[in-house]
XYZ file of C-alpha atoms in Angstrom:
579
model
C 0.000 0.000 0.000
C 1.140 3.511 -0.777
C 0.348 6.084 1.921
C -0.801 9.483 0.634
C -0.145 12.514 2.827
C -3.522 14.252 2.708
C -5.691 16.093 5.202
C -9.340 15.185 5.132
C -11.551 17.910 3.665
C -8.764 19.795 1.834
C -8.940 20.449 -1.945
C -6.088 17.960 -2.438
C -8.049 15.331 -0.555
C -11.146 15.945 -2.706
C -9.011 15.784 -5.874
C -7.575 12.453 -4.738
C -11.060 11.051 -4.109
C -12.187 12.147 -7.562
C -9.448 10.028 -9.161
C -9.840 6.850 -7.103
C -12.472 4.392 -6.039
C -12.846 5.040 -2.322
C -13.856 2.652 0.442
C -16.388 5.127 1.832
C -18.131 5.204 -1.575
C -18.162 1.403 -1.972
C -21.508 0.950 -0.120
C -23.219 3.458 -2.450
C -21.580 1.769 -5.455
C -23.155 -1.560 -4.382
C -26.480 0.133 -3.621
C -26.451 -0.656 0.121
C -25.932 2.868 1.508
C -28.859 4.670 3.163
C -27.073 8.004 2.703
C -26.423 8.055 -1.049
C -27.971 6.151 -3.935
C -25.888 4.438 -6.588
C -27.398 6.756 -9.205
C -26.299 9.798 -7.205
C -22.729 8.470 -6.943
C -22.723 7.623 -10.645
C -23.844 11.159 -11.474
C -21.156 12.693 -9.224
C -18.313 10.609 -10.682
C -19.449 11.043 -14.286
C -20.031 14.801 -14.069
C -17.665 15.816 -11.280
C -20.479 17.788 -9.680
C -20.701 17.099 -5.949
C -23.653 18.542 -3.984
C -23.001 20.938 -1.154
C -23.002 19.446 2.331
C -25.968 20.769 4.296
C -25.727 21.922 7.898
C -27.279 18.774 9.375
C -24.901 16.492 7.494
C -21.906 18.632 8.419
C -22.903 18.453 12.096
C -23.098 14.667 11.821
C -19.608 14.629 10.279
C -18.222 16.915 12.999
C -19.702 14.789 15.796
C -18.258 11.663 14.179
C -14.755 13.194 14.031
C -14.904 14.219 17.704
C -16.120 10.793 18.820
C -13.417 9.149 16.692
C -10.642 11.192 18.321
C -11.910 10.380 21.827
C -12.350 6.663 21.001
C -8.835 6.162 19.542
C -7.334 5.635 23.008
C -9.890 2.871 23.695
C -9.039 1.188 20.400
C -5.278 1.320 21.094
C -5.838 -0.363 24.468
C -7.823 -3.169 22.821
C -5.330 -3.691 19.966
C -2.256 -3.156 22.138
C -0.552 -0.953 19.556
C -0.520 2.691 18.544
C -2.831 3.705 15.689
C -2.301 6.441 13.144
C -4.916 7.835 10.726
C -3.954 7.883 7.045
C -5.096 7.688 3.426
C -3.766 4.793 1.353
C -3.867 3.532 -2.226
C -3.539 -0.113 -3.225
C -0.257 -0.866 -4.962
C -0.678 -0.467 -8.710
C -4.416 0.167 -8.479
C -7.122 2.791 -8.230
C -8.618 1.524 -4.978
C -8.267 3.953 -2.094
C -9.259 4.044 1.562
C -9.181 6.503 4.435
C -8.274 4.810 7.711
C -9.433 6.022 11.107
C -6.446 4.089 12.438
C -3.773 1.677 11.203
C -0.957 -0.110 13.047
C 2.662 0.455 12.075
C 2.892 -2.940 10.321
C -0.440 -2.249 8.596
C -1.764 -5.660 9.672
C -4.588 -4.271 11.846
C -6.981 -1.437 10.996
C -9.539 0.426 13.084
C -12.874 1.798 11.871
C -15.060 3.990 14.082
C -18.718 4.988 13.735
C -21.136 6.906 15.891
C -23.338 4.446 17.761
C -26.919 4.270 16.503
C -29.907 1.961 17.006
C -29.066 -0.155 13.947
C -25.598 -0.881 15.320
C -26.955 -1.504 18.819
C -29.235 -4.201 17.373
C -26.337 -5.852 15.516
C -23.552 -5.505 18.091
C -24.775 -7.827 20.815
C -22.576 -10.004 23.025
C -20.563 -12.471 20.959
C -21.128 -10.718 17.645
C -18.474 -10.619 14.931
C -17.896 -8.392 11.947
C -19.978 -10.804 9.861
C -23.056 -9.738 11.881
C -22.740 -6.059 10.918
C -24.965 -4.436 8.263
C -23.535 -4.766 4.765
C -22.622 -1.100 4.288
C -20.055 -1.306 7.137
C -18.665 -4.670 5.978
C -18.198 -3.350 2.437
C -16.209 -0.324 3.630
C -13.932 -2.430 5.857
C -13.438 -5.072 3.159
C -12.100 -2.436 0.763
C -9.884 -1.091 3.544
C -8.447 -4.600 3.946
C -8.061 -4.853 0.154
C -6.069 -1.607 0.055
C -3.892 -2.153 3.126
C -3.567 -5.920 3.246
C -4.759 -5.822 6.881
C -5.557 -9.200 8.396
C -8.308 -7.821 10.652
C -10.237 -4.636 11.404
C -11.423 -3.512 14.825
C -14.909 -2.048 14.310
C -15.997 0.282 17.105
C -19.150 2.336 17.639
C -19.339 4.823 20.500
C -21.361 7.708 21.886
C -20.004 10.585 24.010
C -21.398 13.643 25.732
C -20.362 17.204 24.936
C -17.662 17.124 27.625
C -15.981 14.083 26.098
C -17.248 11.564 28.645
C -18.040 8.103 27.263
C -21.732 7.213 27.320
C -21.664 3.872 25.478
C -19.174 1.821 23.422
C -19.358 -1.450 21.508
C -16.812 -3.216 19.312
C -16.128 -6.417 17.376
C -13.526 -7.830 14.980
C -13.996 -8.019 11.224
C -11.893 -10.454 9.154
C -11.632 -10.284 5.336
C -14.339 -12.052 3.308
C -13.090 -13.301 -0.118
C -16.615 -13.470 -1.580
C -17.456 -9.906 -0.563
C -14.084 -8.712 -1.892
C -14.801 -10.339 -5.273
C -18.216 -8.625 -5.302
C -16.613 -5.233 -4.603
C -14.018 -5.654 -7.375
C -16.677 -6.760 -9.862
C -18.900 -3.904 -8.672
C -16.276 -1.239 -9.397
C -15.661 -2.798 -12.840
C -19.375 -2.528 -13.626
C -19.430 0.998 -12.194
C -16.595 1.883 -14.580
C -18.692 0.689 -17.518
C -21.714 2.653 -16.286
C -19.625 5.821 -15.913
C -18.366 5.456 -19.500
C -21.913 5.093 -20.833
C -23.449 7.720 -18.556
C -25.669 10.286 -20.250
C -26.207 13.613 -18.561
C -29.605 13.907 -16.977
C -31.425 17.132 -16.156
C -31.152 18.227 -12.566
C -33.608 16.479 -10.317
C -36.860 18.423 -10.155
C -38.244 19.377 -6.757
C -40.798 17.016 -5.347
C -43.970 17.274 -7.386
C -46.799 19.223 -5.701
C -50.198 18.870 -7.304
C -51.957 21.905 -8.788
C -55.745 22.016 -9.244
C -57.258 23.925 -12.198
C -57.857 27.677 -11.822
C -60.532 28.436 -9.284
C -63.997 29.209 -10.671
C -65.865 32.355 -9.597
C -68.001 31.969 -6.520
C -71.380 30.479 -7.445
C -74.242 32.877 -6.548
C -77.915 31.896 -6.671
C -80.910 33.580 -5.023
C -84.514 32.522 -5.457
C -87.793 33.830 -4.120
C -90.202 31.409 -5.718
C -88.392 32.082 -8.904
C -84.753 32.735 -9.789
C -84.152 36.360 -9.013
C -80.368 36.415 -9.436
C -77.901 33.843 -10.803
C -74.594 33.698 -12.676
C -75.079 29.951 -13.207
C -74.925 30.115 -17.012
C -71.611 32.003 -16.986
C -70.338 29.734 -14.206
C -71.259 26.699 -16.284
C -69.350 27.977 -19.320
C -66.261 28.642 -17.187
C -66.523 25.253 -15.471
C -66.901 23.305 -18.732
C -63.888 25.141 -20.193
C -61.801 24.246 -17.157
C -62.895 20.582 -17.271
C -62.054 20.287 -20.929
C -58.606 21.796 -20.330
C -57.616 19.182 -17.728
C -54.767 17.009 -19.087
C -55.083 13.213 -19.053
C -51.599 12.555 -20.445
C -49.810 11.233 -17.372
C -46.053 10.617 -17.651
C -44.010 12.503 -15.069
C -44.278 12.737 -11.304
C -45.644 16.262 -11.804
C -48.415 14.960 -14.118
C -49.487 12.424 -11.531
C -49.384 14.948 -8.698
C -51.550 17.367 -10.747
C -54.028 14.626 -11.586
C -54.378 13.505 -7.991
C -54.964 17.113 -6.860
C -57.529 17.607 -9.657
C -59.435 14.491 -8.567
C -59.871 16.072 -5.144
C -60.820 19.413 -6.729
C -63.534 17.827 -8.879
C -64.977 16.249 -5.759
C -65.046 19.642 -4.105
C -66.950 21.094 -7.134
C -69.522 18.325 -6.804
C -69.937 19.102 -3.118
C -70.264 22.823 -3.893
C -72.986 22.188 -6.474
C -74.873 19.905 -4.128
C -74.762 22.611 -1.471
C -76.021 25.216 -3.970
C -78.825 22.911 -4.987
C -79.833 22.352 -1.397
C -79.732 26.119 -0.792
C -81.999 26.686 -3.760
C -84.404 23.963 -2.617
C -84.638 25.756 0.642
C -85.930 28.846 -1.223
C -88.295 27.263 -3.752
C -89.930 23.938 -4.377
C -88.882 23.463 -7.985
C -86.955 25.410 -10.553
C -86.297 22.954 -13.413
C -83.822 24.981 -15.364
C -81.738 25.715 -12.302
C -81.636 22.070 -11.273
C -80.915 20.801 -14.774
C -77.991 23.177 -15.065
C -76.652 22.219 -11.666
C -77.047 18.511 -12.446
C -75.251 18.892 -15.789
C -72.285 20.647 -14.211
C -72.199 18.147 -11.360
C -72.278 15.243 -13.806
C -69.416 16.739 -15.782
C -67.320 17.223 -12.629
C -68.092 13.686 -11.475
C -67.231 12.163 -14.853
C -63.913 13.980 -14.985
C -63.146 12.998 -11.387
C -63.822 9.329 -12.012
C -61.915 9.369 -15.287
C -58.852 10.969 -13.763
C -58.965 8.807 -10.646
C -59.076 5.633 -12.719
C -56.395 6.945 -15.075
C -54.069 7.862 -12.201
C -54.270 4.339 -10.804
C -53.852 2.602 -14.139
C -51.027 4.852 -15.333
C -49.194 4.561 -12.014
C -49.279 0.796 -12.357
C -48.241 1.066 -16.008
C -45.269 3.308 -15.231
C -44.166 1.009 -12.392
C -44.351 -1.894 -14.834
C -42.337 0.079 -17.404
C -39.627 0.804 -14.812
C -39.449 -2.854 -13.776
C -39.452 -4.060 -17.383
C -36.680 -1.635 -18.327
C -34.585 -2.889 -15.409
C -35.141 -6.535 -16.300
C -34.281 -5.898 -19.967
C -31.080 -4.069 -18.962
C -29.947 -7.139 -17.030
C -31.026 -9.412 -19.890
C -28.940 -7.389 -22.366
C -25.922 -7.649 -20.055
C -26.347 -11.419 -19.685
C -26.824 -11.841 -23.448
C -23.563 -9.975 -24.035
C -21.788 -12.276 -21.572
C -23.310 -15.389 -23.146
C -22.104 -14.413 -26.618
C -18.662 -15.688 -25.565
C -19.700 -18.613 -23.345
C -21.284 -20.892 -25.937
C -22.810 -23.995 -24.345
C -21.930 -22.660 -20.893
C -24.375 -19.730 -21.179
C -25.554 -18.421 -17.795
C -29.227 -17.718 -16.966
C -30.737 -14.501 -15.673
C -30.411 -14.232 -11.871
C -33.154 -16.442 -10.441
C -34.409 -13.782 -8.006
C -34.224 -10.845 -10.433
C -37.986 -10.255 -10.733
C -38.516 -10.519 -6.975
C -35.516 -8.267 -6.266
C -36.782 -5.564 -8.610
C -40.274 -5.678 -7.113
C -38.828 -5.456 -3.599
C -36.670 -2.487 -4.632
C -39.659 -0.261 -5.488
C -41.850 -1.409 -2.635
C -42.892 1.582 -0.547
C -41.441 4.127 -2.988
C -43.796 7.049 -3.643
C -42.150 8.865 -6.544
C -41.037 7.482 -9.873
C -37.618 9.072 -9.395
C -37.008 7.052 -6.218
C -38.316 3.943 -7.976
C -35.892 4.392 -10.867
C -32.959 4.963 -8.499
C -33.810 1.814 -6.538
C -34.208 -0.244 -9.721
C -30.920 1.101 -11.112
C -29.067 -0.065 -7.994
C -30.703 -3.494 -8.155
C -29.881 -3.797 -11.861
C -26.249 -2.893 -11.185
C -25.991 -5.565 -8.481
C -27.584 -8.137 -10.804
C -25.041 -7.252 -13.504
C -22.216 -7.586 -10.991
C -23.476 -11.010 -9.873
C -23.821 -12.157 -13.496
C -20.286 -11.013 -14.326
C -18.938 -12.875 -11.282
C -20.839 -16.008 -12.310
C -19.416 -15.746 -15.832
C -15.862 -15.402 -14.522
C -16.348 -18.446 -12.322
C -17.694 -20.444 -15.274
C -14.764 -19.347 -17.472
C -12.307 -20.414 -14.761
C -14.023 -23.808 -14.548
C -13.968 -24.238 -18.334
C -10.221 -23.508 -18.289
C -9.702 -26.158 -15.588
C -11.486 -28.835 -17.622
C -9.670 -27.775 -20.794
C -6.406 -28.860 -19.160
C -7.753 -32.423 -18.965
C -9.071 -33.032 -22.480
C -7.442 -36.479 -22.428
C -9.941 -37.406 -19.698
C -12.958 -35.685 -21.274
C -15.029 -38.875 -21.016
C -14.915 -38.564 -17.223
C -16.779 -35.244 -17.345
C -19.959 -35.861 -19.309
C -21.613 -33.501 -16.798
C -19.148 -30.710 -17.574
C -21.850 -28.082 -18.204
C -23.499 -28.701 -14.823
C -20.116 -28.790 -13.089
C -18.997 -25.490 -14.603
C -22.293 -23.853 -13.662
C -22.495 -25.093 -10.070
C -18.940 -25.545 -8.736
C -16.366 -23.068 -7.502
C -12.973 -23.380 -9.251
C -11.428 -24.771 -6.069
C -14.137 -27.416 -5.646
C -14.005 -28.320 -9.325
C -10.226 -28.700 -9.194
C -10.573 -31.120 -6.277
C -13.327 -33.036 -8.061
C -11.266 -33.314 -11.267
C -8.268 -34.640 -9.347
C -10.443 -37.184 -7.504
C -12.133 -38.476 -10.649
C -8.865 -38.815 -12.554
C -7.169 -40.572 -9.613
C -10.082 -43.008 -9.317
C -10.033 -43.676 -13.068
C -6.272 -44.273 -13.107
C -6.526 -46.646 -10.130
C -9.255 -48.671 -11.838
C -7.316 -48.676 -15.088
C -4.126 -49.833 -13.348
C -6.068 -52.652 -11.677
C -7.581 -53.696 -15.001
C -4.183 -53.728 -16.708
C -2.653 -55.730 -13.854
C -5.454 -58.282 -14.053
C -4.955 -58.518 -17.808
C -1.206 -59.010 -17.403
C -1.806 -61.700 -14.759
C -4.184 -63.524 -17.069
C -1.601 -63.442 -19.863
C 1.111 -64.676 -17.473
C -1.022 -67.595 -16.376
C -1.889 -68.562 -19.926
C 1.786 -68.373 -20.925
C 2.878 -70.473 -17.940
C 0.282 -73.115 -18.714
C 1.369 -73.119 -22.348
C 5.033 -73.613 -21.396
C 4.149 -76.405 -18.996
C 2.179 -78.161 -21.704
C 5.056 -77.781 -24.136
C 7.552 -79.104 -21.577
C 5.311 -82.067 -20.794
C 4.857 -82.835 -24.460
C 8.620 -82.547 -25.049
C 9.360 -84.869 -22.110
C 6.835 -87.364 -23.353
C 8.350 -87.200 -26.816
C 11.811 -87.859 -25.369
C 10.508 -90.836 -23.399
C 8.852 -92.214 -26.516
C 12.099 -91.954 -28.468
C 14.067 -93.730 -25.685
C 11.511 -96.495 -25.095
C 12.566 -99.991 -26.503
C 10.312 -101.898 -28.874
C 7.320 -103.492 -27.232
C 8.352 -106.989 -26.031
C 6.303 -110.093 -26.705
C 3.455 -110.756 -24.362
C 5.222 -113.544 -22.545
C 8.189 -111.251 -21.754
C 6.002 -108.362 -20.524
C 6.278 -109.094 -16.840
C 10.050 -109.323 -16.800
C 10.517 -106.263 -19.025
C 8.203 -104.096 -16.854
C 10.647 -104.210 -14.026
C 13.511 -102.661 -16.044
C 12.196 -99.026 -16.449
C 11.001 -99.101 -12.861
C 14.454 -100.056 -11.714
C 16.006 -97.321 -13.857
C 13.647 -94.703 -12.450
C 14.301 -95.922 -8.914
C 18.045 -95.588 -9.318
C 17.700 -92.123 -10.862
C 15.508 -90.837 -8.038
C 17.787 -92.362 -5.449
C 20.863 -90.721 -6.931
C 19.206 -87.297 -7.015
C 17.979 -87.724 -3.442
C 21.432 -88.595 -2.212
C 22.946 -85.657 -4.107
C 20.418 -83.260 -2.545
C 21.324 -84.406 0.902
C 24.273 -82.003 0.913
C 23.795 -78.719 2.801
C 21.543 -76.309 0.825
C 21.904 -72.488 0.932
C 18.982 -70.857 2.744
C 16.359 -69.482 0.328
C 17.818 -71.267 -2.716
C 15.285 -72.084 -5.432
C 15.094 -74.432 -8.420
C 13.061 -74.099 -11.593
C 10.585 -76.805 -12.515
C 12.493 -77.427 -15.766
C 15.789 -77.875 -13.922
C 14.129 -80.283 -11.497
C 12.844 -82.369 -14.401
C 16.326 -82.477 -15.902
C 17.678 -83.834 -12.572
C 15.117 -86.647 -12.349
C 15.224 -87.551 -16.071
C 14.272 -89.851 -17.663
C 11.138 -89.358 -15.558
C 9.405 -85.922 -15.318
C 6.644 -84.209 -13.330
C 4.438 -81.132 -13.818
C 3.522 -78.336 -11.382
C 0.140 -79.996 -10.911
C 1.881 -83.291 -10.166
C 4.109 -81.708 -7.555
C 1.107 -79.997 -6.007
C -0.675 -83.359 -5.794
C 2.149 -84.778 -3.670
C 2.294 -81.726 -1.416
C 4.881 -79.411 -2.989
C 3.777 -75.945 -4.172
C 5.864 -73.292 -5.940
C 7.440 -70.610 -3.741
C 7.675 -68.073 -6.567
C 7.923 -67.597 -10.304
C 10.410 -66.192 -12.762
C 8.574 -65.034 -15.870
C 6.657 -68.178 -16.888
C 8.791 -70.634 -14.865
C 7.649 -71.980 -11.476
C 10.239 -71.938 -8.669
C 10.502 -74.475 -5.820
C 12.568 -74.516 -2.646
C 15.858 -76.306 -3.349
C 15.783 -77.585 0.222
C 12.648 -79.590 -0.676
C 14.482 -81.511 -3.430
C 15.411 -84.572 -1.251
C 11.836 -84.829 0.001
C 10.505 -84.552 -3.560
C 12.849 -87.319 -4.738
C 11.970 -89.500 -1.772
C 8.277 -89.070 -2.544
C 8.889 -89.858 -6.213
C 10.908 -92.953 -5.224
C 8.033 -94.201 -3.152
C 5.713 -93.729 -6.082
C 8.120 -95.586 -8.385
C 8.501 -98.426 -5.862
C 4.739 -98.835 -5.770
C 4.393 -98.773 -9.551
C 4.746 -102.581 -10.195
C 2.116 -103.333 -7.586
C -0.303 -100.830 -9.094
C 0.402 -102.261 -12.553
C -0.332 -105.759 -11.358
C -3.545 -104.651 -9.702
C -4.612 -102.865 -12.853
C -3.826 -105.920 -15.008
C -5.715 -108.206 -12.647
C -8.680 -105.896 -12.776
């Protein structure tokens, strides 16, 4: 932050404020200030014309400055550091703020206000800065934006004329990222509105209705007959006035005139009724007099009813026109945004119609209605711009993961509903889950291939061993020599197994392993498969590519088991032959 050496209220201070976006103006910019409308601030910034401060407002300012000076000591005791007032500008920006107090390290700020009933209602025991009305939070948020302060002590106090404390309340405000984003977007929209601002005529004074010119006093005297009357001339004047009453209602002045005229027409009716009753008191019947009075009364009544109905209908029509214009302004802004968003187009704010209706509720003049609608429209534009920026950020996040586009079939809903931070976490989670499932699938596929290859190699080895045995086998002996010849291969196998068993009796290194193929070479000319070994109680302890590995220490036991099987072979053969 850059500190500007300015004294509040000096011409230099006013010049500085005219060139920067100030924290004290931020509530009016967002339309949440009860002291200045957004339209008034827009007019001041665009034209440079600032209204004079009236005596009542100046007294309020003076009281606030006195209370602030007296309260600074209280604030320093709470913070535990000295505070100095200053004006600062954000580094490299146009955001500015005036600080009632700031610590030397600029990490803590102090904001003081005169205590009022609104603040009393908000600043109850245990309250925080988040409980304060929005206009105060907006000002402190921009102060934190400008200074980089980590917290702001908000204090409201009331003192007597002698400087004695009557009442004091305080709480801590901490920066709110969402509100800060709203303020930044709000000033950007305000910039656009200033650029497109068209000078308006000075605000007219509040409309005061004017009734038509007064008619001459009606004078009738009768003594059994009309002896004196200006009724005919009065009628001509009245009809001329009625016909000159305008029914083209557009401005606040037109409506004020019409409402006053409605009352005036009613008064004319009452006056004619009174004249008629006066005449009846003087004579029983004077047809011409009564017909004239009735005609004038009917004309006044017709005009009164017409104007009264027209005032009501036109008021409703103008209110509708103001609301429609506001809604269309927001629609045009959203359409402009959507021209660059494609399939990610954003909708109109869901509460726009209700917000506009609430803005004009209780407003009496069309000028106040338009100001309220303008502020609501500006806030709707700000919210739409923020939504669009969030959607663009989300689209950019997903664009970085086009290779996983299939994981985000709901990309439009995600971009519309998620914050960039949440979407980033969701993207990472989905990709991690997909990669884990894909790794598992590939591992299962590799395991299946390994098993198939191992089985294929075992089959090939078995077939090769069988082929070797077939080549070594002697010609089939005659039937009568079968019994004696059967013992020869059994004896050969027995001696082979015995020799291997005795060789394996030597000490074996711990953890040594032997491949199934090597084992078969040792016990040749006989051979055994992995399934065969498993059937006699020996399972592989590992694998090397497609080859099964067995504990070398188990070799003597394997050979012993095989020897036992070979020894029992003649008996099994005999049993089989007998069967």
